[in-house]
PDB file of C-alpha atoms in Angstrom:
ATOM      1  CA  MET A   1      12.794  -0.883  -0.211  1.00  0.00           C
ATOM      2  CA  ARG A   2      10.949   1.668   2.210  1.00  0.00           C
ATOM      3  CA  SER A   3       9.271  -0.231   4.923  1.00  0.00           C
ATOM      4  CA  PHE A   4       5.420  -0.871   4.203  1.00  0.00           C
ATOM      5  CA  LEU A   5       4.656  -0.795   7.753  1.00  0.00           C
ATOM      6  CA  ALA A   6       6.312   2.480   8.211  1.00  0.00           C
ATOM      7  CA  ILE A   7       4.108   3.728   5.093  1.00  0.00           C
ATOM      8  CA  ALA A   8       0.942   2.168   6.685  1.00  0.00           C
ATOM      9  CA  ARG A   9       1.413   3.371  10.215  1.00  0.00           C
ATOM     10  CA  GLN A  10      -1.167   5.580  11.848  1.00  0.00           C
ATOM     11  CA  ARG A  11      -0.660   8.667  14.035  1.00  0.00           C
ATOM     12  CA  PRO A  12      -1.044   7.635  17.690  1.00  0.00           C
ATOM     13  CA  PRO A  13      -4.912   7.117  18.105  1.00  0.00           C
ATOM     14  CA  ALA A  14      -7.000   9.585  19.856  1.00  0.00           C
ATOM     15  CA  TYR A  15      -9.373   7.696  21.807  1.00  0.00           C
ATOM     16  CA  ALA A  16     -12.506   9.359  23.094  1.00  0.00           C
ATOM     17  CA  PRO A  17     -16.272   8.308  23.549  1.00  0.00           C
ATOM     18  CA  LEU A  18     -18.067   8.030  20.297  1.00  0.00           C
ATOM     19  CA  ALA A  19     -21.504   7.462  19.184  1.00  0.00           C
ATOM     20  CA  ILE A  20     -21.446   4.525  16.629  1.00  0.00           C
ATOM     21  CA  ARG A  21     -24.233   6.243  14.461  1.00  0.00           C
ATOM     22  CA  GLN A  22     -21.953   9.245  14.139  1.00  0.00           C
ATOM     23  CA  VAL A  23     -19.053   7.149  12.918  1.00  0.00           C
ATOM     24  CA  VAL A  24     -21.166   5.316  10.462  1.00  0.00           C
ATOM     25  CA  ASP A  25     -22.703   8.582   8.972  1.00  0.00           C
ATOM     26  CA  SER A  26     -19.083   9.896   8.765  1.00  0.00           C
ATOM     27  CA  ALA A  27     -18.175   6.997   6.580  1.00  0.00           C
ATOM     28  CA  LEU A  28     -21.489   7.263   4.582  1.00  0.00           C
ATOM     29  CA  SER A  29     -20.769  10.981   3.910  1.00  0.00           C
ATOM     30  CA  VAL A  30     -17.887   9.613   1.659  1.00  0.00           C
ATOM     31  CA  THR A  31     -19.295   6.246   0.303  1.00  0.00           C
ATOM     32  CA  SER A  32     -23.132   7.100  -0.133  1.00  0.00           C
ATOM     33  CA  TYR A  33     -22.702   8.568  -3.712  1.00  0.00           C
ATOM     34  CA  GLY A  34     -21.084   5.268  -4.755  1.00  0.00           C
ATOM     35  CA  LEU A  35     -23.562   3.094  -3.359  1.00  0.00           C
ATOM     36  CA  THR A  36     -26.493   5.169  -4.498  1.00  0.00           C
ATOM     37  CA  SER A  37     -25.144   5.492  -8.025  1.00  0.00           C
ATOM     38  CA  SER A  38     -24.535   1.379  -7.981  1.00  0.00           C
ATOM     39  CA  GLY A  39     -28.244   0.831  -7.090  1.00  0.00           C
ATOM     40  CA  VAL A  40     -27.698  -0.356  -3.644  1.00  0.00           C
ATOM     41  CA  GLU A  41     -30.399   0.182  -0.963  1.00  0.00           C
ATOM     42  CA  LEU A  42     -29.026   1.447   2.392  1.00  0.00           C
ATOM     43  CA  HIS A  43     -30.937   0.214   5.503  1.00  0.00           C
ATOM     44  CA  LEU A  44     -29.718   1.526   8.980  1.00  0.00           C
ATOM     45  CA  ASP A  45     -30.959   0.146  12.263  1.00  0.00           C
ATOM     46  CA  ILE A  46     -28.968   1.920  14.715  1.00  0.00           C
ATOM     47  CA  PRO A  47     -30.743   2.779  17.981  1.00  0.00           C
ATOM     48  CA  ALA A  48     -30.200   6.248  19.417  1.00  0.00           C
ATOM     49  CA  ASP A  49     -29.799   5.071  22.955  1.00  0.00           C
ATOM     50  CA  LEU A  50     -26.837   2.792  22.335  1.00  0.00           C
ATOM     51  CA  PRO A  51     -23.960   3.200  24.793  1.00  0.00           C
ATOM     52  CA  PRO A  52     -20.821   4.732  23.207  1.00  0.00           C
ATOM     53  CA  VAL A  53     -17.792   3.000  22.433  1.00  0.00           C
ATOM     54  CA  ARG A  54     -14.335   4.416  23.111  1.00  0.00           C
ATOM     55  CA  GLY A  55     -12.193   4.782  20.006  1.00  0.00           C
ATOM     56  CA  ASP A  56     -10.502   6.777  17.303  1.00  0.00           C
ATOM     57  CA  ALA A  57     -13.072   8.530  15.095  1.00  0.00           C
ATOM     58  CA  ASP A  58     -10.996   8.489  12.077  1.00  0.00           C
ATOM     59  CA  GLN A  59      -9.707   4.937  12.285  1.00  0.00           C
ATOM     60  CA  LEU A  60     -13.114   3.676  12.871  1.00  0.00           C
ATOM     61  CA  SER A  61     -14.613   5.747   9.961  1.00  0.00           C
ATOM     62  CA  GLN A  62     -11.942   4.044   7.761  1.00  0.00           C
ATOM     63  CA  VAL A  63     -13.158   0.671   8.816  1.00  0.00           C
ATOM     64  CA  PHE A  64     -16.858   1.202   7.782  1.00  0.00           C
ATOM     65  CA  MET A  65     -15.557   2.839   4.541  1.00  0.00           C
ATOM     66  CA  ASN A  66     -13.853  -0.254   3.592  1.00  0.00           C
ATOM     67  CA  LEU A  67     -16.759  -2.518   4.430  1.00  0.00           C
ATOM     68  CA  PHE A  68     -19.127  -0.303   2.758  1.00  0.00           C
ATOM     69  CA  VAL A  69     -16.993  -0.158  -0.476  1.00  0.00           C
ATOM     70  CA  ASN A  70     -16.189  -4.051  -0.476  1.00  0.00           C
ATOM     71  CA  ALA A  71     -19.980  -4.438  -0.240  1.00  0.00           C
ATOM     72  CA  GLN A  72     -20.657  -2.156  -3.066  1.00  0.00           C
ATOM     73  CA  GLN A  73     -18.121  -3.879  -5.296  1.00  0.00           C
ATOM     74  CA  ALA A  74     -19.354  -7.281  -4.512  1.00  0.00           C
ATOM     75  CA  LEU A  75     -23.093  -6.226  -5.283  1.00  0.00           C
ATOM     76  CA  GLN A  76     -22.410  -5.311  -8.790  1.00  0.00           C
ATOM     77  CA  ALA A  77     -22.525  -9.146  -9.454  1.00  0.00           C
ATOM     78  CA  ILE A  78     -26.027  -9.569  -8.834  1.00  0.00           C
ATOM     79  CA  PRO A  79     -29.127  -7.838 -10.344  1.00  0.00           C
ATOM     80  CA  GLU A  80     -31.371  -5.483  -8.042  1.00  0.00           C
ATOM     81  CA  PRO A  81     -32.402  -5.320  -5.416  1.00  0.00           C
ATOM     82  CA  ARG A  82     -29.186  -4.706  -4.126  1.00  0.00           C
ATOM     83  CA  ARG A  83     -29.020  -4.285  -0.245  1.00  0.00           C
ATOM     84  CA  LEU A  84     -26.718  -3.162   2.450  1.00  0.00           C
ATOM     85  CA  THR A  85     -27.954  -3.408   5.959  1.00  0.00           C
ATOM     86  CA  VAL A  86     -25.965  -1.858   8.937  1.00  0.00           C
ATOM     87  CA  THR A  87     -27.411  -3.016  12.446  1.00  0.00           C
ATOM     88  CA  ALA A  88     -25.864  -2.142  15.948  1.00  0.00           C
ATOM     89  CA  ARG A  89     -26.981  -3.711  19.156  1.00  0.00           C
ATOM     90  CA  ALA A  90     -25.517  -3.588  22.797  1.00  0.00           C
ATOM     91  CA  ASP A  91     -24.235  -6.924  23.912  1.00  0.00           C
ATOM     92  CA  ASN A  92     -23.142  -6.695  27.820  1.00  0.00           C
ATOM     93  CA  ASP A  93     -19.890  -4.557  27.855  1.00  0.00           C
ATOM     94  CA  ALA A  94     -19.718  -4.383  24.106  1.00  0.00           C
ATOM     95  CA  LEU A  95     -21.389  -2.854  21.032  1.00  0.00           C
ATOM     96  CA  VAL A  96     -21.971  -5.209  18.160  1.00  0.00           C
ATOM     97  CA  VAL A  97     -21.997  -3.669  14.535  1.00  0.00           C
ATOM     98  CA  ARG A  98     -23.097  -6.066  11.631  1.00  0.00           C
ATOM     99  CA  VAL A  99     -22.662  -4.897   8.046  1.00  0.00           C
ATOM    100  CA  ALA A 100     -24.474  -7.260   5.698  1.00  0.00           C
ATOM    101  CA  ASP A 101     -25.061  -7.360   1.957  1.00  0.00           C
ATOM    102  CA  ASN A 102     -27.402  -9.702  -0.130  1.00  0.00           C
ATOM    103  CA  GLY A 103     -24.548 -10.268  -2.718  1.00  0.00           C
ATOM    104  CA  PRO A 104     -22.837 -13.471  -3.882  1.00  0.00           C
ATOM    105  CA  GLY A 105     -21.154 -13.906  -0.704  1.00  0.00           C
ATOM    106  CA  ILE A 106     -17.543 -15.311  -0.007  1.00  0.00           C
ATOM    107  CA  PRO A 107     -16.899 -18.923  -1.036  1.00  0.00           C
ATOM    108  CA  PRO A 108     -16.241 -21.243   2.012  1.00  0.00           C
ATOM    109  CA  GLN A 109     -12.751 -22.261   0.408  1.00  0.00           C
ATOM    110  CA  VAL A 110     -11.469 -18.642   0.705  1.00  0.00           C
ATOM    111  CA  ARG A 111     -13.119 -17.662   4.098  1.00  0.00           C
ATOM    112  CA  SER A 112     -10.145 -18.149   6.226  1.00  0.00           C
ATOM    113  CA  ARG A 113      -8.062 -15.891   4.183  1.00  0.00           C
ATOM    114  CA  ILE A 114     -10.009 -12.781   3.485  1.00  0.00           C
ATOM    115  CA  PHE A 115      -8.181 -10.946   6.394  1.00  0.00           C
ATOM    116  CA  ASP A 116      -4.854 -11.818   4.801  1.00  0.00           C
ATOM    117  CA  PRO A 117      -2.674  -8.835   3.688  1.00  0.00           C
ATOM    118  CA  PHE A 118      -3.161  -8.336  -0.129  1.00  0.00           C
ATOM    119  CA  PHE A 119      -5.287 -11.592  -0.415  1.00  0.00           C
ATOM    120  CA  THR A 120      -8.416 -10.590  -2.756  1.00  0.00           C
ATOM    121  CA  THR A 121     -11.145 -12.537  -4.871  1.00  0.00           C
ATOM    122  CA  LYS A 122     -11.603  -9.174  -6.796  1.00  0.00           C
ATOM    123  CA  PRO A 123     -10.797  -8.752 -10.741  1.00  0.00           C
ATOM    124  CA  VAL A 124      -7.431  -6.997 -11.469  1.00  0.00           C
ATOM    125  CA  GLY A 125      -7.977  -3.207 -11.054  1.00  0.00           C
ATOM    126  CA  VAL A 126     -10.865  -3.648  -8.619  1.00  0.00           C
ATOM    127  CA  GLY A 127      -9.543  -3.219  -5.172  1.00  0.00           C
ATOM    128  CA  THR A 128      -6.243  -4.298  -3.693  1.00  0.00           C
ATOM    129  CA  GLY A 129      -6.998  -6.931  -0.815  1.00  0.00           C
ATOM    130  CA  VAL A 130      -5.534  -4.400   1.712  1.00  0.00           C
ATOM    131  CA  GLY A 131      -8.575  -3.132   3.430  1.00  0.00           C
ATOM    132  CA  LEU A 132      -9.656  -6.083   5.549  1.00  0.00           C
ATOM    133  CA  SER A 133      -6.244  -6.632   6.803  1.00  0.00           C
ATOM    134  CA  ILE A 134      -6.121  -2.909   8.018  1.00  0.00           C
ATOM    135  CA  CYS A 135      -9.613  -3.155   9.432  1.00  0.00           C
ATOM    136  CA  LEU A 136      -8.807  -6.257  11.416  1.00  0.00           C
ATOM    137  CA  GLY A 137      -5.825  -4.361  12.875  1.00  0.00           C
ATOM    138  CA  ILE A 138      -7.847  -1.341  13.784  1.00  0.00           C
ATOM    139  CA  ALA A 139     -10.394  -3.544  15.531  1.00  0.00           C
ATOM    140  CA  ALA A 140      -7.794  -5.201  17.552  1.00  0.00           C
ATOM    141  CA  ALA A 141      -6.010  -2.081  18.559  1.00  0.00           C
ATOM    142  CA  HIS A 142      -9.407  -0.981  19.960  1.00  0.00           C
ATOM    143  CA  GLY A 143      -9.759  -4.063  22.096  1.00  0.00           C
ATOM    144  CA  GLY A 144     -12.495  -5.462  19.669  1.00  0.00           C
ATOM    145  CA  SER A 145     -12.822  -7.777  16.780  1.00  0.00           C
ATOM    146  CA  LEU A 146     -13.696  -7.996  13.205  1.00  0.00           C
ATOM    147  CA  SER A 147     -15.222 -11.341  11.816  1.00  0.00           C
ATOM    148  CA  LEU A 148     -17.140 -12.952   8.894  1.00  0.00           C
ATOM    149  CA  GLU A 149     -20.372 -14.177  10.007  1.00  0.00           C
ATOM    150  CA  GLU A 150     -21.781 -17.453   8.707  1.00  0.00           C
ATOM    151  CA  ALA A 151     -24.913 -15.969   7.066  1.00  0.00           C
ATOM    152  CA  GLY A 152     -27.428 -17.456   4.684  1.00  0.00           C
ATOM    153  CA  GLU A 153     -26.993 -15.083   1.937  1.00  0.00           C
ATOM    154  CA  GLY A 154     -24.508 -12.554   0.919  1.00  0.00           C
ATOM    155  CA  ALA A 155     -21.705 -11.533   3.393  1.00  0.00           C
ATOM    156  CA  THR A 156     -21.975 -10.347   6.815  1.00  0.00           C
ATOM    157  CA  PHE A 157     -19.096  -8.683   8.801  1.00  0.00           C
ATOM    158  CA  VAL A 158     -19.400  -8.303  12.524  1.00  0.00           C
ATOM    159  CA  LEU A 159     -17.561  -5.417  14.185  1.00  0.00           C
ATOM    160  CA  ARG A 160     -17.394  -5.921  18.113  1.00  0.00           C
ATOM    161  CA  LEU A 161     -16.164  -3.062  20.117  1.00  0.00           C
ATOM    162  CA  PRO A 162     -15.776  -2.572  23.977  1.00  0.00           C
ATOM    163  CA  VAL A 163     -18.281  -0.040  25.437  1.00  0.00           C
ATOM    164  CA  ALA A 164     -16.652   3.220  26.679  1.00  0.00           C
ATOM    165  CA  PRO A 165     -15.916   3.008  30.445  1.00  0.00           C
ATOM    166  CA  GLU A 166     -16.674   6.637  30.760  1.00  0.00           C
ATOM    167  CA  ALA A 167     -20.469   6.034  31.022  1.00  0.00           C
ATOM    168  CA  HIS A 168     -21.255   9.720  31.591  1.00  0.00           C
ATOM    169  CA  ALA A 169     -18.547  11.397  29.579  1.00  0.00           C
ATOM    170  CA  PRO A 170     -19.447  13.705  26.808  1.00  0.00           C
ATOM    171  CA  ILE A 171     -19.731  12.027  23.493  1.00  0.00           C
ATOM    172  CA  VAL A 172     -17.130  13.319  20.823  1.00  0.00           C
ATOM    173  CA  ALA A 173     -18.807  13.720  17.396  1.00  0.00           C
ATOM    174  CA  ALA A 174     -16.802  11.894  14.641  1.00  0.00           C
ATOM    175  CA  PRO A 175     -15.476  14.184  12.165  1.00  0.00           C
ATOM    176  CA  ALA A 176     -16.864  13.834   8.645  1.00  0.00           C
ATOM    177  CA  PRO A 177     -14.253  13.182   5.944  1.00  0.00           C
ATOM    178  CA  ALA A 178     -14.176  15.632   3.386  1.00  0.00           C
ATOM    179  CA  ALA A 179     -16.863  14.840   0.631  1.00  0.00           C
ATOM    180  CA  ALA A 180     -15.847  13.719  -2.684  1.00  0.00           C
ATOM    181  CA  ALA A 181     -16.546  15.467  -5.754  1.00  0.00           C
ATOM    182  CA  GLY A 182     -20.341  15.507  -6.809  1.00  0.00           C
ATOM    183  CA  ARG A 183     -19.732  12.988  -9.575  1.00  0.00           C
ATOM    184  CA  ALA A 184     -18.010   9.625  -9.816  1.00  0.00           C
ATOM    185  CA  ALA A 185     -14.100  10.277 -10.104  1.00  0.00           C
ATOM    186  CA  ALA A 186     -11.338   8.285 -11.626  1.00  0.00           C
ATOM    187  CA  ILE A 187      -7.721   8.190 -10.149  1.00  0.00           C
ATOM    188  CA  LEU A 188      -4.652   6.771 -11.315  1.00  0.00           C
ATOM    189  CA  VAL A 189      -1.883   6.012  -8.947  1.00  0.00           C
ATOM    190  CA  VAL A 190       1.653   5.685 -10.063  1.00  0.00           C
ATOM    191  CA  ASP A 191       4.358   3.922  -7.915  1.00  0.00           C
ATOM    192  CA  ASP A 192       7.098   1.572  -8.863  1.00  0.00           C
ATOM    193  CA  GLU A 193       6.640  -0.189  -5.523  1.00  0.00           C
ATOM    194  CA  PRO A 194       3.483  -2.213  -5.839  1.00  0.00           C
ATOM    195  CA  GLU A 195       2.543  -2.593  -2.134  1.00  0.00           C
ATOM    196  CA  ILE A 196       2.709   1.221  -1.786  1.00  0.00           C
ATOM    197  CA  ALA A 197       0.468   1.926  -4.788  1.00  0.00           C
ATOM    198  CA  GLU A 198      -1.866  -0.869  -3.499  1.00  0.00           C
ATOM    199  CA  LEU A 199      -2.031   0.885  -0.219  1.00  0.00           C
ATOM    200  CA  ILE A 200      -2.626   4.316  -1.657  1.00  0.00           C
ATOM    201  CA  ALA A 201      -5.349   2.839  -3.926  1.00  0.00           C
ATOM    202  CA  GLU A 202      -7.230   1.150  -0.955  1.00  0.00           C
ATOM    203  CA  ILE A 203      -7.075   4.473   1.000  1.00  0.00           C
ATOM    204  CA  VAL A 204      -8.672   6.588  -1.848  1.00  0.00           C
ATOM    205  CA  ALA A 205     -11.051   3.970  -3.243  1.00  0.00           C
ATOM    206  CA  PRO A 206     -14.110   5.274  -1.279  1.00  0.00           C
ATOM    207  CA  LEU A 207     -13.660   8.539  -2.938  1.00  0.00           C
ATOM    208  CA  ALA A 208     -13.657   7.326  -6.457  1.00  0.00           C
ATOM    209  CA  GLU A 209     -15.591   5.202  -8.888  1.00  0.00           C
ATOM    210  CA  ARG A 210     -12.318   3.902 -10.380  1.00  0.00           C
ATOM    211  CA  VAL A 211      -8.948   3.538  -9.179  1.00  0.00           C
ATOM    212  CA  ASP A 212      -6.167   2.284 -11.724  1.00  0.00           C
ATOM    213  CA  LEU A 213      -2.455   1.615 -11.009  1.00  0.00           C
ATOM    214  CA  ALA A 214       0.492   2.400 -13.017  1.00  0.00           C
ATOM    215  CA  ALA A 215       4.058   0.959 -12.293  1.00  0.00           C
ATOM    216  CA  ASN A 216       5.896   4.114 -13.587  1.00  0.00           C
ATOM    217  CA  GLY A 217       5.623   7.064 -15.652  1.00  0.00           C
ATOM    218  CA  LEU A 218       5.706   5.314 -18.801  1.00  0.00           C
ATOM    219  CA  GLU A 219       2.639   3.321 -17.969  1.00  0.00           C
ATOM    220  CA  ALA A 220       0.909   6.292 -16.584  1.00  0.00           C
ATOM    221  CA  LEU A 221       1.289   7.948 -20.031  1.00  0.00           C
ATOM    222  CA  GLU A 222      -0.298   4.935 -21.588  1.00  0.00           C
ATOM    223  CA  ALA A 223      -3.225   4.945 -19.037  1.00  0.00           C
ATOM    224  CA  THR A 224      -3.926   8.663 -19.267  1.00  0.00           C
ATOM    225  CA  GLY A 225      -3.855   8.396 -23.296  1.00  0.00           C
ATOM    226  CA  ALA A 226      -6.490   5.713 -23.055  1.00  0.00           C
ATOM    227  CA  ARG A 227      -9.001   7.377 -20.623  1.00  0.00           C
ATOM    228  CA  ALA A 228      -9.642  10.615 -18.820  1.00  0.00           C
ATOM    229  CA  TYR A 229      -8.769  10.795 -15.138  1.00  0.00           C
ATOM    230  CA  ASP A 230      -9.677  13.312 -12.407  1.00  0.00           C
ATOM    231  CA  LEU A 231      -6.619  12.891 -10.564  1.00  0.00           C
ATOM    232  CA  VAL A 232      -3.048  11.409 -11.068  1.00  0.00           C
ATOM    233  CA  ILE A 233      -1.237  10.399  -7.769  1.00  0.00           C
ATOM    234  CA  SER A 234       2.325   9.938  -8.493  1.00  0.00           C
ATOM    235  CA  ASP A 235       5.689   9.062  -6.680  1.00  0.00           C
ATOM    236  CA  LEU A 236       8.457  11.755  -7.477  1.00  0.00           C
ATOM    237  CA  ARG A 237      11.242   9.442  -7.441  1.00  0.00           C
ATOM    238  CA  MET A 238      10.754   6.586 -10.210  1.00  0.00           C
ATOM    239  CA  PRO A 239      13.372   4.770 -12.639  1.00  0.00           C
ATOM    240  CA  GLY A 240      12.864   5.620 -16.183  1.00  0.00           C
ATOM    241  CA  LEU A 241      10.259   8.540 -16.269  1.00  0.00           C
ATOM    242  CA  ASP A 242      10.038  10.117 -12.857  1.00  0.00           C
ATOM    243  CA  GLY A 243       7.240  12.346 -11.265  1.00  0.00           C
ATOM    244  CA  PRO A 244       8.677  15.781 -12.830  1.00  0.00           C
ATOM    245  CA  GLY A 245       9.076  13.992 -16.206  1.00  0.00           C
ATOM    246  CA  LEU A 246       5.663  12.561 -16.048  1.00  0.00           C
ATOM    247  CA  PHE A 247       4.228  16.003 -15.067  1.00  0.00           C
ATOM    248  CA  ARG A 248       6.113  17.666 -18.002  1.00  0.00           C
ATOM    249  CA  ARG A 249       4.950  15.005 -20.563  1.00  0.00           C
ATOM    250  CA  LEU A 250       1.269  15.449 -19.482  1.00  0.00           C
ATOM    251  CA  ARG A 251       1.405  19.112 -19.958  1.00  0.00           C
ATOM    252  CA  ALA A 252       3.065  18.575 -23.398  1.00  0.00           C
ATOM    253  CA  GLU A 253       0.407  16.228 -24.797  1.00  0.00           C
ATOM    254  CA  PRO A 254      -1.494  17.580 -27.793  1.00  0.00           C
ATOM    255  CA  VAL A 255      -4.546  17.369 -25.513  1.00  0.00           C
ATOM    256  CA  PRO A 256      -2.921  18.257 -22.045  1.00  0.00           C
ATOM    257  CA  PHE A 257      -4.160  16.601 -18.966  1.00  0.00           C
ATOM    258  CA  ALA A 258      -6.996  18.310 -17.376  1.00  0.00           C
ATOM    259  CA  GLY A 259      -6.935  16.747 -13.967  1.00  0.00           C
ATOM    260  CA  ARG A 260      -4.974  17.217 -10.973  1.00  0.00           C
ATOM    261  CA  ILE A 261      -1.531  15.806 -10.030  1.00  0.00           C
ATOM    262  CA  LEU A 262      -0.493  14.969  -6.441  1.00  0.00           C
ATOM    263  CA  PHE A 263       2.801  13.988  -5.649  1.00  0.00           C
ATOM    264  CA  VAL A 264       3.867  11.723  -2.820  1.00  0.00           C
ATOM    265  CA  THR A 265       7.399  11.093  -1.993  1.00  0.00           C
ATOM    266  CA  GLY A 266       9.540   9.139   0.778  1.00  0.00           C
ATOM    267  CA  ASP A 267      12.604  11.251  -0.156  1.00  0.00           C
ATOM    268  CA  THR A 268      14.082  14.176   1.783  1.00  0.00           C
ATOM    269  CA  LEU A 269      13.366  16.718  -0.914  1.00  0.00           C
ATOM    270  CA  HIS A 270      16.569  17.925  -2.751  1.00  0.00           C
ATOM    271  CA  HIS A 271      16.899  21.376  -4.390  1.00  0.00           C
ATOM    272  CA  ASP A 272      15.727  20.104  -7.851  1.00  0.00           C
ATOM    273  CA  LEU A 273      12.719  18.670  -6.470  1.00  0.00           C
ATOM    274  CA  GLU A 274      12.123  21.422  -4.131  1.00  0.00           C
ATOM    275  CA  GLN A 275      12.588  24.050  -7.230  1.00  0.00           C
ATOM    276  CA  PHE A 276      10.128  21.881  -9.482  1.00  0.00           C
ATOM    277  CA  LEU A 277       7.433  21.883  -6.940  1.00  0.00           C
ATOM    278  CA  ALA A 278       7.790  25.684  -6.130  1.00  0.00           C
ATOM    279  CA  ASP A 279       7.789  26.358 -10.087  1.00  0.00           C
ATOM    280  CA  THR A 280       4.537  23.949 -10.655  1.00  0.00           C
ATOM    281  CA  GLY A 281       2.708  24.544  -7.461  1.00  0.00           C
ATOM    282  CA  ALA A 282       2.000  20.872  -7.488  1.00  0.00           C
ATOM    283  CA  PRO A 283       0.544  19.620  -4.186  1.00  0.00           C
ATOM    284  CA  VAL A 284       2.880  17.145  -2.469  1.00  0.00           C
ATOM    285  CA  ILE A 285       2.621  14.789   0.529  1.00  0.00           C
ATOM    286  CA  GLU A 286       5.496  13.241   2.394  1.00  0.00           C
ATOM    287  CA  LYS A 287       5.869   9.568   2.966  1.00  0.00           C
ATOM    288  CA  PRO A 288       5.028   7.743   5.657  1.00  0.00           C
ATOM    289  CA  PHE A 289       1.798   9.494   5.759  1.00  0.00           C
ATOM    290  CA  GLU A 290      -1.544   9.007   7.662  1.00  0.00           C
ATOM    291  CA  PRO A 291      -4.543   7.591   5.668  1.00  0.00           C
ATOM    292  CA  ALA A 292      -6.775  10.394   6.752  1.00  0.00           C
ATOM    293  CA  GLU A 293      -3.951  12.960   5.504  1.00  0.00           C
ATOM    294  CA  ILE A 294      -4.016  11.512   1.911  1.00  0.00           C
ATOM    295  CA  ARG A 295      -7.583  10.924   1.922  1.00  0.00           C
ATOM    296  CA  HIS A 296      -8.789  14.348   2.837  1.00  0.00           C
ATOM    297  CA  LYS A 297      -6.116  15.922   0.458  1.00  0.00           C
ATOM    298  CA  VAL A 298      -7.414  13.848  -2.403  1.00  0.00           C
ATOM    299  CA  ALA A 299     -11.121  14.749  -1.649  1.00  0.00           C
ATOM    300  CA  GLU A 300     -10.100  18.532  -1.525  1.00  0.00           C
ATOM    301  CA  LEU A 301      -8.559  18.350  -4.859  1.00  0.00           C
ATOM    302  CA  LEU A 302     -11.388  16.409  -6.579  1.00  0.00           C
ATOM    303  CA  ALA A 303     -13.854  19.043  -5.178  1.00  0.00           C
ATOM    304  CA  ALA A 304     -11.757  21.867  -6.341  1.00  0.00           C
ATOM    305  CA  PRO A 305     -13.306  24.086  -9.202  1.00  0.00           C
ATOM    306  CA  ALA A 306     -12.095  22.973 -12.573  1.00  0.00           C
ATOM    307  CA  ARG A 307     -10.214  26.248 -13.138  1.00  0.00           C
ATOM    308  CA  ALA A 308      -8.215  25.323 -10.132  1.00  0.00           C
ATOM    309  CA  ARG A 309      -7.352  21.872 -11.233  1.00  0.00           C
ATOM    310  CA  ALA A 310      -4.597  22.728 -13.657  1.00  0.00           C
TER     311      ALA A 310
END
């Protein structure tokens, strides 16, 4: 089995002084559509004169995207008003950011496990449980911490980050992730290794209203026959019906698949696969990939004009 840690690895962090409001805005550029369409009221209280933190813009944006998507999903369990509040304050040599919602909260009996890899309280098909584990690792790598605060209602996550020692260094703007398509998207992830499929689903979740999983090409055909997907992300090498076989079957259906197909592979491309990709023009990303790489490629494909998504 290919190493999950190798798949999940990040590029070497590019640390620089960052304004936390810009990092939050970067994450909201991807997640605000889902929050708004779910009836979530967003409240930001982030003073402009806060000191910068020293961090990797993409990794910290990923933390906030996961927290925002988790809050959005939790808030679906309650009637409106649904609120998400993000506050930031300086605390000596640290910056403390609180992400709080007024949802159902996290039951006391599972609070100690929420940062464990793959632990989740969500229904099957809604999230994967990978996100908080990854967020905790990113916070620790930045010399900070991520914790669940004992609050009266809902859930409040507290991200604590060291203030940048370069007090007078120029602040680097956090690059905004490519925006998702202007409407809710549905994505199907196909991989015979569950942990990889779940990781990909967690990475692309901020870009879609729905992310489903299929363990092989035959399951993928059943899923695409039951509902419409804007994008299928599929492994190339799978037992039974592999990626190329799935591609050909989808194109041969009485109503051909109208979305886009993105392939991911951990194999050195053999001649037959290289020829298949050259003949079809299907995009491919090689494993191990960076979360930003696949997230930006997916956003680009979802935003492509319909005629370009064959």
